Coordinates of N, CA, C and O and ligand atoms in Angstrom, one line a residue:
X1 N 32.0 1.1 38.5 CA 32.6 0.2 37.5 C 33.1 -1.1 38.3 O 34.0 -1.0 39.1
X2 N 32.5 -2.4 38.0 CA 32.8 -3.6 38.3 C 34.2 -4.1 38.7 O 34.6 -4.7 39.7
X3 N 34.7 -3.7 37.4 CA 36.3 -4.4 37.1 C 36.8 -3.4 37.8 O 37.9 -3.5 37.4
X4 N 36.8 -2.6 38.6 CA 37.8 -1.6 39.5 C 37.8 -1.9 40.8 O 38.7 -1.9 41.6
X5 N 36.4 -2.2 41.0 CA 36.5 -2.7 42.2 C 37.2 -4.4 42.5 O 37.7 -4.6 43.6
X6 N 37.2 -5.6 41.6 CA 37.9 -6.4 41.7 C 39.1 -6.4 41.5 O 39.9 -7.2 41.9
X7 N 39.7 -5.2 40.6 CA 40.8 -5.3 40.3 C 42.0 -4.5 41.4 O 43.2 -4.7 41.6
X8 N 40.9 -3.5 42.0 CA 41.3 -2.6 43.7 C 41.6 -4.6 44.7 O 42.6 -5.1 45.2
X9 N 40.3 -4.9 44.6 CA 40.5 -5.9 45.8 C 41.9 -7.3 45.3 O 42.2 -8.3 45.9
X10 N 42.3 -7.0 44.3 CA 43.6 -8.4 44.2 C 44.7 -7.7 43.4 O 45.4 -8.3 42.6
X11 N 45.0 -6.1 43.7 CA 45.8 -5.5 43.3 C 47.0 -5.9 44.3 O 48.1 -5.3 44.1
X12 N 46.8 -6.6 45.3 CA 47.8 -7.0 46.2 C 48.0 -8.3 45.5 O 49.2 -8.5 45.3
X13 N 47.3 -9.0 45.2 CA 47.8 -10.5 45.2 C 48.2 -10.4 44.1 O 49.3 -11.0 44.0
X14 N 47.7 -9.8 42.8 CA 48.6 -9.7 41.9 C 50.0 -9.3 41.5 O 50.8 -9.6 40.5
X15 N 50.1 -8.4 42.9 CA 52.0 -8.0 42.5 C 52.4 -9.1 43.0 O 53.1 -9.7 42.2
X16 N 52.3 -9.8 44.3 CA 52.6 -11.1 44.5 C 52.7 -12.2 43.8 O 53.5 -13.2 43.9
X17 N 51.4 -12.0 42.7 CA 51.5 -13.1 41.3 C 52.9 -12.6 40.9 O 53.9 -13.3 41.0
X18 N 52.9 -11.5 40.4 CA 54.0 -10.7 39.1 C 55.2 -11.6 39.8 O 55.7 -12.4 39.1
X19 N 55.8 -11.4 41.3 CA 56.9 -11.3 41.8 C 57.2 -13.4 41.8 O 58.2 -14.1 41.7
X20 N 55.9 -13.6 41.9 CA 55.9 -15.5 42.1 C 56.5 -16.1 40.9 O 57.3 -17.1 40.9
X21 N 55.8 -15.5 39.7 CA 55.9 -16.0 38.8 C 57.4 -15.9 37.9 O 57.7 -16.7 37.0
X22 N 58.4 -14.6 38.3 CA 59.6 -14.6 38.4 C 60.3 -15.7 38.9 O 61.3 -16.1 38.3
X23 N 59.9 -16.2 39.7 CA 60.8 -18.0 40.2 C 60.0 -18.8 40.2 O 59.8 -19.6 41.0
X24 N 59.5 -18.7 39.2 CA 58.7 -20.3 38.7 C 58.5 -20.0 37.3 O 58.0 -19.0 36.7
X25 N 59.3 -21.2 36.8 CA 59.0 -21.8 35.5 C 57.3 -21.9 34.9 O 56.4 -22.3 35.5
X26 N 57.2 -21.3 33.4 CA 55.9 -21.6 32.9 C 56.5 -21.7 31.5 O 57.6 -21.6 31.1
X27 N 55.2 -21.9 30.6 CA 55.1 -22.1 29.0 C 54.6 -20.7 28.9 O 53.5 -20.3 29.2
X28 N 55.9 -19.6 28.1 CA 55.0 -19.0 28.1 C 54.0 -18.9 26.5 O 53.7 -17.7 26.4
X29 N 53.6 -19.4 25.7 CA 53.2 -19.9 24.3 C 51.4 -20.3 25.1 O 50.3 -19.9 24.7
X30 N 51.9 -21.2 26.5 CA 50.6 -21.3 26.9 C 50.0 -20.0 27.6 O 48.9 -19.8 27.3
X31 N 50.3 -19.4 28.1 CA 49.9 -18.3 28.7 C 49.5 -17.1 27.4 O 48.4 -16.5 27.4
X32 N 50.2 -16.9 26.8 CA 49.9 -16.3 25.6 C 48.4 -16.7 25.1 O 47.4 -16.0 25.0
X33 N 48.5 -17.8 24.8 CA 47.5 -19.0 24.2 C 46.1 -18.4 25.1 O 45.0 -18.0 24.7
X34 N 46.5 -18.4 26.4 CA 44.6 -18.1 27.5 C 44.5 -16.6 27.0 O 43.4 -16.1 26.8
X35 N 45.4 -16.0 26.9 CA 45.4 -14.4 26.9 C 44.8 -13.9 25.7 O 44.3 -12.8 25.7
X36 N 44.8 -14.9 24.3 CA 44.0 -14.7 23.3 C 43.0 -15.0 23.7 O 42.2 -14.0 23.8
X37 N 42.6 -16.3 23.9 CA 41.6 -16.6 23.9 C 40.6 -15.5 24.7 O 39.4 -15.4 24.3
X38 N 41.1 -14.8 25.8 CA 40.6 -14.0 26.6 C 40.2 -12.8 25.7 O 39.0 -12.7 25.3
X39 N 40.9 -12.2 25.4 CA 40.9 -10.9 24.3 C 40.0 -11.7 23.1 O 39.3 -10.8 22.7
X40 N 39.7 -12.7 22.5 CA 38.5 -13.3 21.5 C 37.4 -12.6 22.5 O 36.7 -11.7 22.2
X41 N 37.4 -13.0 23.2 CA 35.8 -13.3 24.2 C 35.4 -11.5 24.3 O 34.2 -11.1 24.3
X42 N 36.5 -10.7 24.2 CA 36.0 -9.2 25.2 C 36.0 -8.1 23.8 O 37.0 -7.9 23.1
X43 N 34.7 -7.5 23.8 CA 34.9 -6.5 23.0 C 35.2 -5.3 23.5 O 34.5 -4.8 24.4
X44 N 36.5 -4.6 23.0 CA 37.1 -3.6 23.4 C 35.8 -2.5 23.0 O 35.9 -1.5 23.7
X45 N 34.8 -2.5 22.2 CA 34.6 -1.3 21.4 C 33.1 -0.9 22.6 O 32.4 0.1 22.5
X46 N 32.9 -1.9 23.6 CA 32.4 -2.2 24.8 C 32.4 -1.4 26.0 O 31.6 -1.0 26.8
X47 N 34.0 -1.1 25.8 CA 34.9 -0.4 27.4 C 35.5 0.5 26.7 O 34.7 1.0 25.9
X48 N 36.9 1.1 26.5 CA 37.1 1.7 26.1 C 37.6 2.3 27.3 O 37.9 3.5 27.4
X49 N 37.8 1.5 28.3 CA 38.6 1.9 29.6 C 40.2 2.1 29.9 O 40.8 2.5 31.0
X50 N 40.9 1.9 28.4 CA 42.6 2.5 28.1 C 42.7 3.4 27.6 O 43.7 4.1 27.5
X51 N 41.3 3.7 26.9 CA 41.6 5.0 26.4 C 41.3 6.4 27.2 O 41.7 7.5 27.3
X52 N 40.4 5.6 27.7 CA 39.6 7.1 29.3 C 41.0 7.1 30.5 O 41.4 8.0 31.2
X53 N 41.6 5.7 30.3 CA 42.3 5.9 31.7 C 43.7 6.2 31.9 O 44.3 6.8 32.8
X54 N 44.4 5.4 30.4 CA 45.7 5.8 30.6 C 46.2 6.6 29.4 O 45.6 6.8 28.4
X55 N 48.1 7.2 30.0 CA 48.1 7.9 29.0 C 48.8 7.2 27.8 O 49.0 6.0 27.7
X56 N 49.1 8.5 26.9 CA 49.7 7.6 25.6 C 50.8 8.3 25.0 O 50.7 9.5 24.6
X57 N 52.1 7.5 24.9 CA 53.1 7.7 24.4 C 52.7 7.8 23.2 O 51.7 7.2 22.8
X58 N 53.4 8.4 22.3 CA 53.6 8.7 21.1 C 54.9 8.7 20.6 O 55.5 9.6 21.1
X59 N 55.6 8.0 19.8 CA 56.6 7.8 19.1 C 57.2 9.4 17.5 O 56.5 10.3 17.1
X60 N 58.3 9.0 17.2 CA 58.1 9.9 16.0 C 57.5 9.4 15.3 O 56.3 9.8 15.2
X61 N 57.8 8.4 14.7 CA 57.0 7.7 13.7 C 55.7 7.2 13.7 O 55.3 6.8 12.6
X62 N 54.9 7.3 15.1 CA 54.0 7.7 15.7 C 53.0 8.9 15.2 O 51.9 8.9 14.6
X63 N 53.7 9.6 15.5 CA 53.7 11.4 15.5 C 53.3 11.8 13.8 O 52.3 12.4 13.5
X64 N 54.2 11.3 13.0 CA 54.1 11.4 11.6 C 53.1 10.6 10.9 O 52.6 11.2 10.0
X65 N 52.6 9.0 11.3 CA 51.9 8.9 10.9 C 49.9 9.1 10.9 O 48.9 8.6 10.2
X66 N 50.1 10.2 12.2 CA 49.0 10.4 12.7 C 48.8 11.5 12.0 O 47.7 11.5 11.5
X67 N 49.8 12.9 11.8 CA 50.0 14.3 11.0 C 49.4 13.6 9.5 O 48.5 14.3 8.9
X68 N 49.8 12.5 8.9 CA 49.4 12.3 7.6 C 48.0 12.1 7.8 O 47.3 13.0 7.3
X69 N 47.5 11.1 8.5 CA 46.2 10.8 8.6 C 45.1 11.4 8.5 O 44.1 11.3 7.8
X70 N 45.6 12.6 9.7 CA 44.6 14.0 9.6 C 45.1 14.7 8.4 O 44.2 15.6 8.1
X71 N 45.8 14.8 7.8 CA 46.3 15.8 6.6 C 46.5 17.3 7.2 O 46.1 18.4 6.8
X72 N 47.5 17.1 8.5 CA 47.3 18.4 8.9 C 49.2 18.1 9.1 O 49.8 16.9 9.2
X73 N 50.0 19.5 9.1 CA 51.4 19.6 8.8 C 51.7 19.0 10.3 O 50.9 19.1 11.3
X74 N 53.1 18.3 10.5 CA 53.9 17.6 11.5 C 53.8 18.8 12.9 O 53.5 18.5 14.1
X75 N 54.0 20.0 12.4 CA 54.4 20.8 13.8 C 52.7 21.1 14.3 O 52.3 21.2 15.4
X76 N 52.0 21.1 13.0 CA 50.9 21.8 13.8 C 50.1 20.8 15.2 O 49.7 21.0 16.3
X77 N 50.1 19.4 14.0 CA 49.7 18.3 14.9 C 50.5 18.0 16.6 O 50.1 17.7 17.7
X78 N 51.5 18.1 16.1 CA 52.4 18.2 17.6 C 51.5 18.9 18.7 O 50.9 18.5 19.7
X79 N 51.6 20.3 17.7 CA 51.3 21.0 18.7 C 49.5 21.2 19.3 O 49.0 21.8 20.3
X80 N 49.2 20.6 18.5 CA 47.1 20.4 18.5 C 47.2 19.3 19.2 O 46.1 19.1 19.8
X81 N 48.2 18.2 19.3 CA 47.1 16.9 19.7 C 48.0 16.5 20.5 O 47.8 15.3 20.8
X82 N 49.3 17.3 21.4 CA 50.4 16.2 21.7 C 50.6 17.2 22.5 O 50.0 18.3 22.5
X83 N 51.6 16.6 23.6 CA 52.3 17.1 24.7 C 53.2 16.7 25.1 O 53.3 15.5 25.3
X84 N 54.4 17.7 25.4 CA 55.7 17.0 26.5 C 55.5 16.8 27.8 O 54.9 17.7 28.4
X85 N 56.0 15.5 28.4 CA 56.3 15.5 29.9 C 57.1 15.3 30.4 O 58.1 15.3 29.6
X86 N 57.4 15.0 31.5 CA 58.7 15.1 32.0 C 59.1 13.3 32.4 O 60.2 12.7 32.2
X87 N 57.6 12.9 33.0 CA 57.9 11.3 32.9 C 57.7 10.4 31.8 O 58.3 9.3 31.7
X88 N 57.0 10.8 30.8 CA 56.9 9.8 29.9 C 57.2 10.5 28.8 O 57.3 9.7 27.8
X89 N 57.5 11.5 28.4 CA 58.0 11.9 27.3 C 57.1 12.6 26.6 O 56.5 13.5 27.2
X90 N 56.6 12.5 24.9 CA 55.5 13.0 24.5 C 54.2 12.2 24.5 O 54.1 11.2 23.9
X91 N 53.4 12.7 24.9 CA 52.2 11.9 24.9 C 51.3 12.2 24.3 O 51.8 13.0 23.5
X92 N 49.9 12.1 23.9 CA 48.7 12.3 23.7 C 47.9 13.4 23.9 O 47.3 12.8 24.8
X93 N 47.5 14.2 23.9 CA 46.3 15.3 24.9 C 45.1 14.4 25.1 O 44.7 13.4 24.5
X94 N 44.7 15.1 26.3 CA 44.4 14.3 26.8 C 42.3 15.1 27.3 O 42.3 15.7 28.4
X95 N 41.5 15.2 26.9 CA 40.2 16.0 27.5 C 39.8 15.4 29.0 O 40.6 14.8 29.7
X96 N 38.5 15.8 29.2 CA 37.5 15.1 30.5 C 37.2 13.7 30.1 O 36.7 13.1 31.0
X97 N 37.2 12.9 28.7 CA 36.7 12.0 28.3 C 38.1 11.0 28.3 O 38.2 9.7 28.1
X98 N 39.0 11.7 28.4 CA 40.2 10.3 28.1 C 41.4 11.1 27.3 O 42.0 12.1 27.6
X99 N 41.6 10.2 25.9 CA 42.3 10.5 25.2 C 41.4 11.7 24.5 O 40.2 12.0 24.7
X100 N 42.4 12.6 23.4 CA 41.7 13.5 22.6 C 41.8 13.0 21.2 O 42.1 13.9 20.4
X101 N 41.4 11.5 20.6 CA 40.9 11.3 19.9 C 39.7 10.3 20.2 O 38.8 10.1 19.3
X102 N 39.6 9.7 21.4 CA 38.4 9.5 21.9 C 37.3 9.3 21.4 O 36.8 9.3 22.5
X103 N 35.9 8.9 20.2 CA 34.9 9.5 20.3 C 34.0 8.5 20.8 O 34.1 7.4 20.3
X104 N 33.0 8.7 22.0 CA 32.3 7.7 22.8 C 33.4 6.3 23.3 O 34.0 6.1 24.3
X105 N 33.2 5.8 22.2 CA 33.9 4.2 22.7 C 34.7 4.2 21.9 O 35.8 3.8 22.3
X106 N 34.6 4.5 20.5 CA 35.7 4.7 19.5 C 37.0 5.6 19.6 O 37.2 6.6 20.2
X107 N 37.8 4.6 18.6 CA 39.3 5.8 18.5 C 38.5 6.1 17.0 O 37.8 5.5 16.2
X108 N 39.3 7.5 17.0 CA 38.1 8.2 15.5 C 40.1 8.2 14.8 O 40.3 9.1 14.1
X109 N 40.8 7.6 15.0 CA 42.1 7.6 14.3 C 42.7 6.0 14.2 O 43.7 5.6 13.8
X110 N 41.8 5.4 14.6 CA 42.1 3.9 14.8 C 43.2 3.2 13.8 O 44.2 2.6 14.2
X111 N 42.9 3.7 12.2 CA 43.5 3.2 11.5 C 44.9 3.2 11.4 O 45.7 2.4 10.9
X112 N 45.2 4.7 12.1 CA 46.9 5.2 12.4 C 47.1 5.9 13.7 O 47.6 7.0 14.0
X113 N 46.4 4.5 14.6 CA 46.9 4.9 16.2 C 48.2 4.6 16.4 O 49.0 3.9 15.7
X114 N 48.4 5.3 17.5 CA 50.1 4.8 17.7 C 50.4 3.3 17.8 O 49.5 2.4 17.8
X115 N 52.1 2.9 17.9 CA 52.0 1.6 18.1 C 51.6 1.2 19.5 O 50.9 0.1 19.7
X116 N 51.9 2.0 20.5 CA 51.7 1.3 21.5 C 49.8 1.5 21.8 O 49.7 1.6 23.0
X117 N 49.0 1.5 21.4 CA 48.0 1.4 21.4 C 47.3 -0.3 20.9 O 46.4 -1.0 21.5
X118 N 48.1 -0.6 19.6 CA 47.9 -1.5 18.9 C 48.5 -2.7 19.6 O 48.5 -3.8 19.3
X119 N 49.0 -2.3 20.5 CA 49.9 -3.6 21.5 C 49.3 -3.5 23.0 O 49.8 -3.7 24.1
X120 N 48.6 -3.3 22.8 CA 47.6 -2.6 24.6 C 46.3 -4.1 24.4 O 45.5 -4.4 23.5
X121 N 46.7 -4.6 25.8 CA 47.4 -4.3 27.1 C 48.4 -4.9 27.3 O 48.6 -5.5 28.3
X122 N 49.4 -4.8 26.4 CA 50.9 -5.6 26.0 C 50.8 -6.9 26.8 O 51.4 -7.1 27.8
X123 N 50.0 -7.6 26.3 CA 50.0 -9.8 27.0 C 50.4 -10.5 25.9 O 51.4 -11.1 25.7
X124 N 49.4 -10.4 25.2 CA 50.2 -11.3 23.8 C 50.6 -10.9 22.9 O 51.0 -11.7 22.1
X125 N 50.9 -9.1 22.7 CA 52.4 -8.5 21.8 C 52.5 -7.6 22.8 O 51.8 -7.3 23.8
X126 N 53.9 -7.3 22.0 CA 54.8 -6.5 23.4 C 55.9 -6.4 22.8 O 56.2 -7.1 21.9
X127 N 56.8 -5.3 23.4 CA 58.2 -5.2 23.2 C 58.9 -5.7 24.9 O 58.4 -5.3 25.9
X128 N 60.1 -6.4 24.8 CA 60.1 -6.6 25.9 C 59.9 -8.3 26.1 O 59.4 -9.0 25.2
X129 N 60.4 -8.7 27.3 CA 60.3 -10.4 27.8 C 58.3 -10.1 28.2 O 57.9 -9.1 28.7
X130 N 57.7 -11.0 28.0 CA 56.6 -11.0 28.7 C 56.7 -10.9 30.3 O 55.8 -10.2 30.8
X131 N 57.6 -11.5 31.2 CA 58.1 -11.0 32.7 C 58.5 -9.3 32.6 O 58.1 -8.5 33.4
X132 N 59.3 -8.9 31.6 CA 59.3 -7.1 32.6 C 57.9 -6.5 31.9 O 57.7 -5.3 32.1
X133 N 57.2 -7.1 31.3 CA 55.8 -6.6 30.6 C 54.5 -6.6 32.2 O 53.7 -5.8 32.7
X134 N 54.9 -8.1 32.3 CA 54.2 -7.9 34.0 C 53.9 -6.6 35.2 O 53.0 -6.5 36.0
X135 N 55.1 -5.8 34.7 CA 55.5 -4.8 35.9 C 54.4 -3.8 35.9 O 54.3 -3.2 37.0
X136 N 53.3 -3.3 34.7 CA 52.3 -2.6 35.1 C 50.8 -3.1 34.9 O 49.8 -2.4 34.7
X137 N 50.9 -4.5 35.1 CA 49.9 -5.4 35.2 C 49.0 -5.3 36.8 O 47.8 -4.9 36.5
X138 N 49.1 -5.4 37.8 CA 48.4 -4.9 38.9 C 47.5 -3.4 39.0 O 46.7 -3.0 39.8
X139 N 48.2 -2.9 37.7 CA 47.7 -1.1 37.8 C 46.2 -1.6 36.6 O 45.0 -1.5 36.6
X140 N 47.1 -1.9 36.0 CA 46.2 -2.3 34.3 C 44.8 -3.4 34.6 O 44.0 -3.8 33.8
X141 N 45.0 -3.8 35.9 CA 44.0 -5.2 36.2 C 42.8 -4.3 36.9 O 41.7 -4.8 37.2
X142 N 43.1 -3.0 37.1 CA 41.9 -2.3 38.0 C 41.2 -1.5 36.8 O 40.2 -0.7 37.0
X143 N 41.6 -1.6 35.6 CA 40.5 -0.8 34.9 C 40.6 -2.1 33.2 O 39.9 -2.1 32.3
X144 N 41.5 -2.7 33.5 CA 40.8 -3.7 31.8 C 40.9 -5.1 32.1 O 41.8 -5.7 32.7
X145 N 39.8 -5.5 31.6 CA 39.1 -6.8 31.9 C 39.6 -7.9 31.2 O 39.2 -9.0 31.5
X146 N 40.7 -7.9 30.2 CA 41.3 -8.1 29.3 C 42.5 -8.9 30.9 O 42.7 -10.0 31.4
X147 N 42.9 -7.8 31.2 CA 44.2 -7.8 31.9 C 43.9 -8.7 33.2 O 44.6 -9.6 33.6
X148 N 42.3 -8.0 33.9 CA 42.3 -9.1 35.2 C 41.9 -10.3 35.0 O 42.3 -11.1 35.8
X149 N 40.9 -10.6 33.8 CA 41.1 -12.1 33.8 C 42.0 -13.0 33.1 O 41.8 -14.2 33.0
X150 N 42.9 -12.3 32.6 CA 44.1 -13.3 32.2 C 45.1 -13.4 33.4 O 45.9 -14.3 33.4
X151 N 45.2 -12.4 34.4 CA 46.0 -12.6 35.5 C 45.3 -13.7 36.7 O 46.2 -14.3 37.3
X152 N 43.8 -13.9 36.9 CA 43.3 -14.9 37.0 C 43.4 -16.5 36.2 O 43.7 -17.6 36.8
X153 N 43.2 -16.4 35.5 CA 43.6 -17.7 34.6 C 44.7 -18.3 34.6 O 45.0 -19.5 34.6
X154 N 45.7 -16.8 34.8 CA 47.1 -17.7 34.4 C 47.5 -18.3 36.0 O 48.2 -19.3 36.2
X155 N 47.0 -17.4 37.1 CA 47.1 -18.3 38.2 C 46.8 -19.7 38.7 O 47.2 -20.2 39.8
X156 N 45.8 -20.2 37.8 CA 45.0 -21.4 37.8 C 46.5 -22.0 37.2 O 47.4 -22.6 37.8
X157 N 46.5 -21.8 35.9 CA 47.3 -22.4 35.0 C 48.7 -23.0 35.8 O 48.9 -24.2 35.7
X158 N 49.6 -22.2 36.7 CA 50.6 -21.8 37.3 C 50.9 -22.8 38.3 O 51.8 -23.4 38.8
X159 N 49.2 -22.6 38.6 CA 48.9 -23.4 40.0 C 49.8 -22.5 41.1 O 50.9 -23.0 41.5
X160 N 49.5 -21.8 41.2 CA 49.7 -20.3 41.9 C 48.7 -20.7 42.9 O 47.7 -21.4 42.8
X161 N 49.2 -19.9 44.0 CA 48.1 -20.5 45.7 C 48.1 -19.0 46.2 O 49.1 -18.3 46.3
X162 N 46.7 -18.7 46.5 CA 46.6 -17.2 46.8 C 46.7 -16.8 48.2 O 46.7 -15.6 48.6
Ligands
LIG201 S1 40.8 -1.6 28.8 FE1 41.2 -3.6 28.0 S2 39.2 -4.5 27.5 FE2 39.0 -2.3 27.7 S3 39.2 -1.5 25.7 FE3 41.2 -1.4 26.6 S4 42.2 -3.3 26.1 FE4 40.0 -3.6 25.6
LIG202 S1 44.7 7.0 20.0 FE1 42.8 5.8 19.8 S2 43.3 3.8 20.7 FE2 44.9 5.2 21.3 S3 44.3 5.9 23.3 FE3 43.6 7.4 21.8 S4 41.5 6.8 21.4 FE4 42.5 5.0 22.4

């Protein structure tokens, strides 16, 4: 995979970006602004590399609206499609392919994915300042293409010196 190996080779310079760009002023409306435009250009239905690679919180309201979707009761779904952990809380299940609603490149639940799915790779929505959104950006640049070339761009933008 392409994007892993670029995103392996400037996973250094990008925490260095994250940490630079803490003491230096920017627009952030403009950086937003490249990050769409970036996400225009990339078809997610393409890669499908957040869904194979990371995990996924689930919310209650989350949780409930996913039980409705499938038409299957709150505890059963809990307990068929979800898991407790210890660091992130409840998540997703998870197969050999990724997520366990997964199908090829598709989410087969798309319409009532969680929210944090619908805000992935949190650049231009987010909960949170766009700076503490940065903090799992260096991780996220070695598997979505979305993520490493807007962390490229915005270096240009920044006039950031590598
Ligand atoms: S990894 Fe990035 S580019 Fe790939 S599907 Fe997810 S958000 Fe889209
Ligand atoms: S719920 Fe859908 S969008 Fe979210 S990780 Fe799973 S397959 Fe991907």
């Amino acid at each position: 995979m392409q994007i892993r190996r670029f995103g392996e080779k400037e996973r250094e310079d990008n925490g260095r970006f994250r940490a630079w760009l803490r003491r230096h002023s920017f627009v952030e409306r403009r950086l937003k602004a490249i990050t769409q435009d970036i996400e225009d250009k990339i078809d997610c239905t393409a890669c499908a590399n957040c869904c194979r690679v990371a995990t996924t919180q689930v919310t209650d309201k989350d949780s409930e609206k996913l039980a409705k979707f499938l038409g299957a009761k709150l505890g059963d779904f809990l307990r068929d499609y979800t898991v407790e952990t210890e660091d992130e809380g409840r998540i997703l299940k998870r197969n050999e392919n990724g997520c366990v609603f997964l199908e090829g490149n598709l989410c087969s639940v798309y319409e009532a994915r969680p929210h944090t799915c619908e805000l992935f790779p949190h650049l231009v929505k987010g909960t949170g300042s766009l700076l503490s959104r940065l903090w799992h950006m260096p991780d996220r640049a070695v598997y979505c293409p979305i993520v490493y070339n807007t962390l490229e761009a915005w270096k240009v933008e920044t006039g950031y010196k590598k």
